C-alpha cells in the first residue's frame, strides 16, 4: 500500500518520511505505525471495497465493463467516473447496468 505520514515524521526501513512524502509499506509495517499514516492507495484492497473516487482508471474501466456501463470516448479518470455515476443514476440498478452482470 502507498501511505504518507499524517502529522509527524515516521521511520520505516531505515528511512525517515515526513508528512506529505509518500512511500510503500506492507501490511505488517502498516499495522506497526498505522496511527501515524494516511493511506493513499491500497492495491491489496479489492476494488469493489474502494469508493469509486479512489479507484484507478483501470479499476474504473473494469467496473464499467463488469456492470455493462458504456464509457463512450471517456479515457481520463474524471470523465470515466462521471460516466459511471451518470449510468448509476439513470439505470435504476445500483451499478447502472442490469444488476446481473450480463449483457443487455
Short mmCIF file of C-alpha atoms in Angstrom, two decimals:
data_model
loop_
_atom_site.label_atom_id
_atom_site.label_comp_id
_atom_site.label_asym_id
_atom_site.label_seq_id
_atom_site.Cartn_x
_atom_site.Cartn_y
_atom_site.Cartn_z
CA UNK A 1 0.00 0.00 0.00
CA UNK A 2 1.05 3.60 -0.52
CA UNK A 3 0.93 5.81 2.57
CA UNK A 4 2.07 9.19 3.86
CA UNK A 5 2.72 10.33 7.44
CA UNK A 6 -0.24 12.38 8.66
CA UNK A 7 1.10 14.72 11.36
CA UNK A 8 4.60 13.64 12.36
CA UNK A 9 7.59 12.11 10.61
CA UNK A 10 7.88 8.32 10.80
CA UNK A 11 10.79 5.94 10.39
CA UNK A 12 10.37 2.87 8.18
CA UNK A 13 13.08 0.54 6.86
CA UNK A 14 15.85 2.92 7.89
CA UNK A 15 14.36 5.97 6.21
CA UNK A 16 12.63 8.97 7.78
CA UNK A 17 9.44 10.08 6.00
CA UNK A 18 7.85 13.47 6.62
CA UNK A 19 4.16 14.39 6.21
CA UNK A 20 3.25 14.61 2.53
CA UNK A 21 6.03 12.22 1.47
CA UNK A 22 4.55 9.01 0.01
CA UNK A 23 6.10 5.58 0.45
CA UNK A 24 5.19 1.94 0.04
CA UNK A 25 4.64 -0.26 3.08
CA UNK A 26 3.43 -3.81 3.67
CA UNK A 27 0.54 -4.74 5.96
CA UNK A 28 2.83 -5.72 8.87
CA UNK A 29 4.69 -2.41 8.72
CA UNK A 30 1.44 -0.51 8.42
CA UNK A 31 -0.03 -2.26 11.47
CA UNK A 32 3.00 -1.14 13.49
CA UNK A 33 2.60 2.59 12.75
CA UNK A 34 -0.97 2.86 11.39
CA UNK A 35 -1.96 5.68 13.73
CA UNK A 36 0.62 7.95 12.14
CA UNK A 37 -0.21 7.23 8.48
CA UNK A 38 -2.82 8.17 5.90
CA UNK A 39 -3.42 5.56 3.18
CA UNK A 40 -3.03 6.96 -0.34
CA UNK A 41 -3.58 3.73 -2.30
CA UNK A 42 -4.27 0.22 -1.08
CA UNK A 43 -3.74 -2.16 -4.00
CA UNK A 44 -4.38 -5.14 -1.73
CA UNK A 45 -7.92 -3.99 -1.05
CA UNK A 46 -10.34 -5.29 -3.68
CA UNK A 47 -11.64 -2.58 -5.98
CA UNK A 48 -15.23 -3.40 -5.04
CA UNK A 49 -14.48 -2.26 -1.49
CA UNK A 50 -12.92 1.01 -2.60
CA UNK A 51 -15.14 4.03 -3.23
CA UNK A 52 -15.31 4.76 -6.95
CA UNK A 53 -13.50 8.05 -6.40
CA UNK A 54 -10.47 6.16 -5.01
CA UNK A 55 -10.27 3.60 -7.82
CA UNK A 56 -7.66 3.78 -10.57
CA UNK A 57 -8.57 4.24 -14.25
CA UNK A 58 -8.02 0.51 -14.83
CA UNK A 59 -10.28 -0.37 -11.88
CA UNK A 60 -12.98 2.03 -13.09
CA UNK A 61 -12.86 0.58 -16.61
CA UNK A 62 -13.12 -2.94 -15.19
CA UNK A 63 -16.05 -1.83 -13.03
CA UNK A 64 -17.80 -0.31 -16.05
CA UNK A 65 -17.26 -3.46 -18.11
CA UNK A 66 -18.49 -5.71 -15.31
CA UNK A 67 -21.64 -3.63 -14.93
CA UNK A 68 -22.27 -3.03 -18.64
CA UNK A 69 -21.71 0.70 -18.45
CA UNK A 70 -20.86 2.37 -21.76
CA UNK A 71 -17.99 4.81 -21.23
CA UNK A 72 -18.22 6.23 -24.73
CA UNK A 73 -14.95 8.00 -25.51
CA UNK A 74 -14.11 8.69 -21.84
CA UNK A 75 -10.43 7.93 -21.28
CA UNK A 76 -9.46 10.08 -18.30
CA UNK A 77 -10.49 9.38 -14.71
CA UNK A 78 -12.87 12.36 -14.27
CA UNK A 79 -14.76 11.51 -17.47
CA UNK A 80 -14.87 7.78 -16.69
CA UNK A 81 -16.10 8.46 -13.16
CA UNK A 82 -18.75 10.88 -14.45
CA UNK A 83 -19.98 8.29 -16.98
CA UNK A 84 -20.25 5.62 -14.29
CA UNK A 85 -22.07 7.90 -11.86
CA UNK A 86 -24.47 9.08 -14.58
CA UNK A 87 -25.20 5.48 -15.57
CA UNK A 88 -25.85 4.55 -11.95
CA UNK A 89 -28.39 7.34 -11.56
CA UNK A 90 -30.10 6.72 -14.91
CA UNK A 91 -30.01 2.93 -14.93
CA UNK A 92 -32.22 2.11 -12.00
CA UNK A 93 -29.85 -0.62 -10.83
CA UNK A 94 -27.31 0.43 -8.19
CA UNK A 95 -24.49 -0.21 -10.65
CA UNK A 96 -26.08 1.41 -13.69
CA UNK A 97 -26.37 -1.88 -15.54
CA UNK A 98 -28.90 -4.65 -15.32
CA UNK A 99 -27.67 -5.69 -11.92
CA UNK A 100 -26.86 -9.23 -13.06
CA UNK A 101 -23.56 -8.64 -14.89
CA UNK A 102 -24.95 -9.99 -18.19
CA UNK A 103 -25.03 -8.09 -21.44
CA UNK A 104 -28.27 -6.25 -22.15
#
